[in-house]
PDB file of C-alpha atoms in Angstrom:
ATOM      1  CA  UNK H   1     -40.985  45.177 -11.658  1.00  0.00           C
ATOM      2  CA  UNK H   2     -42.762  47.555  -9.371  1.00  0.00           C
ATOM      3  CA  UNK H   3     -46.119  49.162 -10.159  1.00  0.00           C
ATOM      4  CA  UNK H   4     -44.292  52.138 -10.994  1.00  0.00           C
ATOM      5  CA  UNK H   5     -42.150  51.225 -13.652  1.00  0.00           C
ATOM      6  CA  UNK H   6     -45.065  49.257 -15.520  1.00  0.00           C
ATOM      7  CA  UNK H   7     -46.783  52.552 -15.526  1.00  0.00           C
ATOM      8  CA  UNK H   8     -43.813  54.052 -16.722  1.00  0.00           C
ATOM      9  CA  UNK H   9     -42.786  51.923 -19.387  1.00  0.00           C
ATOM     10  CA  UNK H  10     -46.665  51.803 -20.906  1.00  0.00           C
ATOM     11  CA  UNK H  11     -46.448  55.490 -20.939  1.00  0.00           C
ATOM     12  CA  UNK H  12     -43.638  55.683 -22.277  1.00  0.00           C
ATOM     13  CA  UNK H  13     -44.871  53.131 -25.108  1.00  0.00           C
ATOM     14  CA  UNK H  14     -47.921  54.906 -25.419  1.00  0.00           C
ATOM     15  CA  UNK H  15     -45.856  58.052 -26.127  1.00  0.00           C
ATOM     16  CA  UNK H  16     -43.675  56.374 -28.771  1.00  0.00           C
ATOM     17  CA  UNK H  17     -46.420  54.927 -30.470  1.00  0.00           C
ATOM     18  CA  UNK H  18     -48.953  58.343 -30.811  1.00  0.00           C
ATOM     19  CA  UNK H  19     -46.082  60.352 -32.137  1.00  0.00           C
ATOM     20  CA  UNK H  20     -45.659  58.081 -34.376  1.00  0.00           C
ATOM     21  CA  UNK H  21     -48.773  58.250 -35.468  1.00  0.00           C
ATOM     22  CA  UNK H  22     -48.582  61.611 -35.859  1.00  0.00           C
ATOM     23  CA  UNK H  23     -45.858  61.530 -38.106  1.00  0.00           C
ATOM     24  CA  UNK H  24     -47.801  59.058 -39.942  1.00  0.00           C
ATOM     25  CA  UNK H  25     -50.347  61.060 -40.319  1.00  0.00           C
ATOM     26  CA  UNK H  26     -48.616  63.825 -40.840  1.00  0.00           C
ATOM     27  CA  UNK H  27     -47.183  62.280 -43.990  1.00  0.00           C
ATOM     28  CA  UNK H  28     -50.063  61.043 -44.937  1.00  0.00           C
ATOM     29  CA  UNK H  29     -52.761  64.019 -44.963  1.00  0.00           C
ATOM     30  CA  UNK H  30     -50.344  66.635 -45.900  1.00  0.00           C
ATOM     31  CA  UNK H  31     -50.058  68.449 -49.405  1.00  0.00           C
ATOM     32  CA  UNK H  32     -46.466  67.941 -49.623  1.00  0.00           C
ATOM     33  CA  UNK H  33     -46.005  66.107 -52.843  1.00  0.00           C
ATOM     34  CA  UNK H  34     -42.205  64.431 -53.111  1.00  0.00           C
ATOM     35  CA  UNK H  35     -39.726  67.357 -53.937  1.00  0.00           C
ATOM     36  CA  UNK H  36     -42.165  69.491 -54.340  1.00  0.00           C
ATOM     37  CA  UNK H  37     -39.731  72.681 -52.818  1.00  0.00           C
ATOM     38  CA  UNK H  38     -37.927  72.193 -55.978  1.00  0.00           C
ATOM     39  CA  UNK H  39     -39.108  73.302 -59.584  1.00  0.00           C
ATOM     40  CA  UNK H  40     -38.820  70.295 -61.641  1.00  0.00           C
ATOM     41  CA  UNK H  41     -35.991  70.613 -64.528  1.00  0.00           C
ATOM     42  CA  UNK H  42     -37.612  70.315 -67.520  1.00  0.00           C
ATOM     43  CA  UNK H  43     -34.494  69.782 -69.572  1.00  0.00           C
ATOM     44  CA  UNK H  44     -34.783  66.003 -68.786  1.00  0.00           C
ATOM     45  CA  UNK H  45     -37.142  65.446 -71.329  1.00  0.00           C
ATOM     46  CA  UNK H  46     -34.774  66.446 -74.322  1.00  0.00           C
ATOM     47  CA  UNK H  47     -33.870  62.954 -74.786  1.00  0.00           C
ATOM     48  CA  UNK H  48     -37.502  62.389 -75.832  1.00  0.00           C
ATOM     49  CA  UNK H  49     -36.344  63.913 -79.348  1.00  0.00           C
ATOM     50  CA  UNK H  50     -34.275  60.640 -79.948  1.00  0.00           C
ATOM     51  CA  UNK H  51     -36.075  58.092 -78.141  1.00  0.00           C
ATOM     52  CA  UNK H  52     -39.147  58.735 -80.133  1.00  0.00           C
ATOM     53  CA  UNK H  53     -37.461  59.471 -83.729  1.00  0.00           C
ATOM     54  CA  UNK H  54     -38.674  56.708 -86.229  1.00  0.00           C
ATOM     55  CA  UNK H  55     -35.161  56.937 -88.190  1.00  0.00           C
ATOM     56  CA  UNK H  56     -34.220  54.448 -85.948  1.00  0.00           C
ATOM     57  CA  UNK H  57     -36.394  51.785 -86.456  1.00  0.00           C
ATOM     58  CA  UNK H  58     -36.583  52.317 -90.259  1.00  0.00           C
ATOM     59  CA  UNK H  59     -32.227  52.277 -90.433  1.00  0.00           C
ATOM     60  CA  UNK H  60     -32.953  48.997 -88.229  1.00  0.00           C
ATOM     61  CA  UNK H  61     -35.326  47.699 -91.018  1.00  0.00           C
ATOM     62  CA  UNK H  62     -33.156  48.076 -93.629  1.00  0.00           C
ATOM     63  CA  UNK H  63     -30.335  45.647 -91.776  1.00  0.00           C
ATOM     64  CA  UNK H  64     -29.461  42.678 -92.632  1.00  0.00           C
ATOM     65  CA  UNK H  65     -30.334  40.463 -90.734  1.00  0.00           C
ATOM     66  CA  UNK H  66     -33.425  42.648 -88.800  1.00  0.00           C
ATOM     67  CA  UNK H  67     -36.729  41.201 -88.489  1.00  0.00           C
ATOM     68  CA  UNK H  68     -39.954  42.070 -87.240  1.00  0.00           C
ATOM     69  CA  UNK H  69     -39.324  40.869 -83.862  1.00  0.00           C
ATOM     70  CA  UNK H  70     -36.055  42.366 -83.417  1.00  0.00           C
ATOM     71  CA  UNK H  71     -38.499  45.573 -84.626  1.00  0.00           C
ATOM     72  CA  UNK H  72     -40.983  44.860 -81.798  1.00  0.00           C
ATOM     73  CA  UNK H  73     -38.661  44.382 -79.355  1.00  0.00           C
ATOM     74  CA  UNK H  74     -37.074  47.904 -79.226  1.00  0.00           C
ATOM     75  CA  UNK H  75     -40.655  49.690 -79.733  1.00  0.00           C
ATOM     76  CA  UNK H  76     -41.803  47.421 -76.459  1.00  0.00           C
ATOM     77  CA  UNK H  77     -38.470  49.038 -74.702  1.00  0.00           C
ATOM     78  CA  UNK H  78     -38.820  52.254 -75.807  1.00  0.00           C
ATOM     79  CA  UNK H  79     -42.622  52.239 -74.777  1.00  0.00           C
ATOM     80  CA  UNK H  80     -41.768  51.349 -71.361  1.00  0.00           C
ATOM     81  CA  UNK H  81     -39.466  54.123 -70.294  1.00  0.00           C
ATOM     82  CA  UNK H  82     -42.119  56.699 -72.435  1.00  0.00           C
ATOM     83  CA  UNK H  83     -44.480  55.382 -69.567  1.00  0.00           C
ATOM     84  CA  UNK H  84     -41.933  55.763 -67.383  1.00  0.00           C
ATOM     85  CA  UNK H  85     -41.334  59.421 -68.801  1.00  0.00           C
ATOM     86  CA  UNK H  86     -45.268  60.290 -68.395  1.00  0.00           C
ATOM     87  CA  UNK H  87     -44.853  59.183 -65.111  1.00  0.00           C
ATOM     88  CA  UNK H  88     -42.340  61.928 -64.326  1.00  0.00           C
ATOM     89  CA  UNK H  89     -43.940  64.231 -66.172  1.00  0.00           C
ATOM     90  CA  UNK H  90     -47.180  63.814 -63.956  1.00  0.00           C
ATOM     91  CA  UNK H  91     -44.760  63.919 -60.909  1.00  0.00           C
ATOM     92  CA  UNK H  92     -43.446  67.241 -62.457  1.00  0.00           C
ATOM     93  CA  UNK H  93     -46.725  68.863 -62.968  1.00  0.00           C
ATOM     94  CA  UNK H  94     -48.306  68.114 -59.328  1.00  0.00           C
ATOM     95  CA  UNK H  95     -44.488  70.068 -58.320  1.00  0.00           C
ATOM     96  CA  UNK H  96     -45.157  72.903 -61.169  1.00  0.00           C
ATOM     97  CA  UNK H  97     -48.597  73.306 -59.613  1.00  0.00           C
ATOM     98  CA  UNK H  98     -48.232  72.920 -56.259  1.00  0.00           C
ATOM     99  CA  UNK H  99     -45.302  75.950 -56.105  1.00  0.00           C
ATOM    100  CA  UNK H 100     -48.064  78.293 -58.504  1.00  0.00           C
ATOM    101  CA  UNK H 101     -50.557  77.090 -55.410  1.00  0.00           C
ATOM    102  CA  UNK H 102     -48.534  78.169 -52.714  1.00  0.00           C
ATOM    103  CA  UNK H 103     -46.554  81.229 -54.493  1.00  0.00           C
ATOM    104  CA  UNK H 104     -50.393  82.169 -55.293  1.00  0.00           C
ATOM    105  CA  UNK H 105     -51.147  81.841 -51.488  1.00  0.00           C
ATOM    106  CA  UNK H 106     -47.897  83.688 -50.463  1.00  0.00           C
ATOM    107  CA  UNK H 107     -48.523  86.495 -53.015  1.00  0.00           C
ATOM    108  CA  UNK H 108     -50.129  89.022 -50.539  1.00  0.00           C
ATOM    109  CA  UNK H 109     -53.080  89.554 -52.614  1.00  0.00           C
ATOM    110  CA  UNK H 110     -56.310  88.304 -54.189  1.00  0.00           C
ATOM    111  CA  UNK H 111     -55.004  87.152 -57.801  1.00  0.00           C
ATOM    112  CA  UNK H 112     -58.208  85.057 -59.397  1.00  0.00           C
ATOM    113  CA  UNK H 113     -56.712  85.322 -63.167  1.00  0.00           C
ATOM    114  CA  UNK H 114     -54.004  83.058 -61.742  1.00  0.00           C
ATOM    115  CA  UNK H 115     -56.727  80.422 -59.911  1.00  0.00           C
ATOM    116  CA  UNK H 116     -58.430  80.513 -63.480  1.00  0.00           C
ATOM    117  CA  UNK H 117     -55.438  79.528 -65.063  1.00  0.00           C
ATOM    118  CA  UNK H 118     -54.115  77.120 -62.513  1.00  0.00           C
ATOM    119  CA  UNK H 119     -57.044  75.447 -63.131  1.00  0.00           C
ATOM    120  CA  UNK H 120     -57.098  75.687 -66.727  1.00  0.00           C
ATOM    121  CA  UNK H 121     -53.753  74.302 -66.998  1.00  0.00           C
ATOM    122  CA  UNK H 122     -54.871  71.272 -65.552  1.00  0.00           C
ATOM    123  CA  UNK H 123     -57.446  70.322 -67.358  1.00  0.00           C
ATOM    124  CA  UNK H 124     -55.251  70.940 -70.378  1.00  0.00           C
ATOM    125  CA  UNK H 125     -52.242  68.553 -69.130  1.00  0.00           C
ATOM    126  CA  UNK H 126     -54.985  65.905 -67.844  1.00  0.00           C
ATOM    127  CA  UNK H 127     -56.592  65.948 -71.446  1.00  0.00           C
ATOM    128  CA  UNK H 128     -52.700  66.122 -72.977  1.00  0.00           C
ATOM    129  CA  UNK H 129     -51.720  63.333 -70.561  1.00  0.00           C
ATOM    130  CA  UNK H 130     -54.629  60.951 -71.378  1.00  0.00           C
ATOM    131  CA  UNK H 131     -54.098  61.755 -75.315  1.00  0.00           C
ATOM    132  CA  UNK H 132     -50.378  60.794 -74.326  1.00  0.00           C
ATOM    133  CA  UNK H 133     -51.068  57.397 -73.261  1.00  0.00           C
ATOM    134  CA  UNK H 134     -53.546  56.670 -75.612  1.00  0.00           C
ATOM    135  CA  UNK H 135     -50.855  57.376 -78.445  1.00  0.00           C
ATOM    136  CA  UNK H 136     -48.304  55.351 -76.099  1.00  0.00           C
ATOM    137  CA  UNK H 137     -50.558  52.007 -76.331  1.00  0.00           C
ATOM    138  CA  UNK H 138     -50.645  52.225 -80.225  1.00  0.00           C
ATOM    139  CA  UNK H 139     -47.187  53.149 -80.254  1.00  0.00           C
ATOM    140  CA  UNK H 140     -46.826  49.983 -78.082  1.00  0.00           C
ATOM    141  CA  UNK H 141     -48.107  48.360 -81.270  1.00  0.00           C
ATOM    142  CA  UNK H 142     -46.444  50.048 -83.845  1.00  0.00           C
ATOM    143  CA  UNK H 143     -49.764  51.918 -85.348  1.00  0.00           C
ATOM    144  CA  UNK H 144     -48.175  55.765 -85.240  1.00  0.00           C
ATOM    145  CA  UNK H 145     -45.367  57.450 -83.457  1.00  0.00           C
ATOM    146  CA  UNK H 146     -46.058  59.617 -80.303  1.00  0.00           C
ATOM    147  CA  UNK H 147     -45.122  63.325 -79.916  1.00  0.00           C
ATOM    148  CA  UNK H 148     -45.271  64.231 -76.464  1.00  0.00           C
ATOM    149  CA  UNK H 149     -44.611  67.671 -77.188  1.00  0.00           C
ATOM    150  CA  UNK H 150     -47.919  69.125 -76.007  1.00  0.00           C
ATOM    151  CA  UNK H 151     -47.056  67.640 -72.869  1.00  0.00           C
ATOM    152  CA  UNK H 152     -43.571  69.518 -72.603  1.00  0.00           C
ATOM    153  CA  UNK H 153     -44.902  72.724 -73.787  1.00  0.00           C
ATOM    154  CA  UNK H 154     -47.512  72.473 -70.368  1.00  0.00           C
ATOM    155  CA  UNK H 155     -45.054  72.193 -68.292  1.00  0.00           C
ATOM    156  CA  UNK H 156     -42.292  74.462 -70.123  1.00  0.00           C
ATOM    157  CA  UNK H 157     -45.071  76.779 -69.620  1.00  0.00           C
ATOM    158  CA  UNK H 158     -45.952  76.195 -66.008  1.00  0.00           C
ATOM    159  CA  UNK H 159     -42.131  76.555 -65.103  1.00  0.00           C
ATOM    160  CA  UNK H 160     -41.755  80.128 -66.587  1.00  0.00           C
ATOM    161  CA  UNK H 161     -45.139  80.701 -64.483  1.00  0.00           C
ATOM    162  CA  UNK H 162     -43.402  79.805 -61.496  1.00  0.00           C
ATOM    163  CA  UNK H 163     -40.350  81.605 -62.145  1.00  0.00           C
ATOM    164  CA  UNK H 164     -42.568  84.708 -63.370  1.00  0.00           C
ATOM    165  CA  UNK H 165     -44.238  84.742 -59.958  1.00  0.00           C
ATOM    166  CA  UNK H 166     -41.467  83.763 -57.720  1.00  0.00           C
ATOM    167  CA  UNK H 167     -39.859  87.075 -59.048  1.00  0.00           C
ATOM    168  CA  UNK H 168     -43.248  89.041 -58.211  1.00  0.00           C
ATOM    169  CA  UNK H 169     -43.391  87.572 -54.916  1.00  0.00           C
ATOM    170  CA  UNK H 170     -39.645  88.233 -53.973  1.00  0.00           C
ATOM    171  CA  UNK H 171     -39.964  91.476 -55.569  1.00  0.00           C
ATOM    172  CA  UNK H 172     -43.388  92.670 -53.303  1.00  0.00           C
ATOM    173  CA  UNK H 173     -41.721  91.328 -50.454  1.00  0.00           C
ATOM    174  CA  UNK H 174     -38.702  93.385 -50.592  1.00  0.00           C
ATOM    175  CA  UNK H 175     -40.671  96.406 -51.167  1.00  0.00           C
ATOM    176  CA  UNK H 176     -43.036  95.546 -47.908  1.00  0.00           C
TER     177      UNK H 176
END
């Protein structure tokens, strides 16, 4: 190989490997949370109804043949996807509040009332999170059931927000 295509091909290497750095970086330092162009659908958490009603493990009880570990067993697995349904509702919440962010941002004009309550709405779903899964570890062990209502009203609440504002924006837009 000639001088010239060394120098070429480390170029060209050095090329390849800074843009993908960039797009590493990219990635990495931007405020793009996964899906966060979409407004999470908060109608998967209706199934929460049943998975946390305590009919079922009191029919179970009164089977023959049922025992405590049977019992335990099916509190363990329904404690596991809860956690995993926190989990999504965290995801949903960092969506919820990262379209009132950037609707917010988009809206034309200073609006601190909804900064205030941006903010305010996530202290309240931290504090209704951390509740959550403190009432998920002792329903892990069978001491009371959980109601993770709170935590649907939040984001019920944030989604109407976003809808509410999306109209406004769309709305002042069209007029401009």
């Amino acid at each position: 190989m000639s001088n010239e295509q060394v120098l070429f091909a480390a170029i060209a290497l050095a090329a390849v490997f800074f843009l993908g750095m960039g797009y590493l970086a990219a990635r990495l330092f931007s405020d793009r949370e996964e899906g966060a162009g979409t407004v999470a659908p908060i109608l998967r958490y209706r199934p929460l109804k049943r998975l946390l009603a305590e009919e079922d493990f009191e029919y179970l009880s009164r089977q023959a043949g049922a025992d405590a570990g049977m019992l335990r067993q099916l509190r363990k697995r329904r404690a596991k996807v809860l956690g995993g349904y926190l989990k999504q509702m965290g995801r949903d919440f960092a969506q919820l509040h990262l379209a009132l962010r950037r609707l917010t941002v988009s809206a034309g004009h200073d609006r601190p009332e909804i900064g205030r309550a941006l903010l305010e709405q996530q202290f309240i779903f931290r504090l209704t999170m951390a509740r959550a899964e403190l009432r998920l570890a002792f329903y892990w062990m069978g001491v009371k059931p959980l109601d993770l209502r709170p935590v649907v009203d939040v984001l019920e609440k944030m989604q109407a927000q976003v809808g509410e504002l999306s109209h406004q924006t769309a709305a002042a837009a069209s007029r401009a």
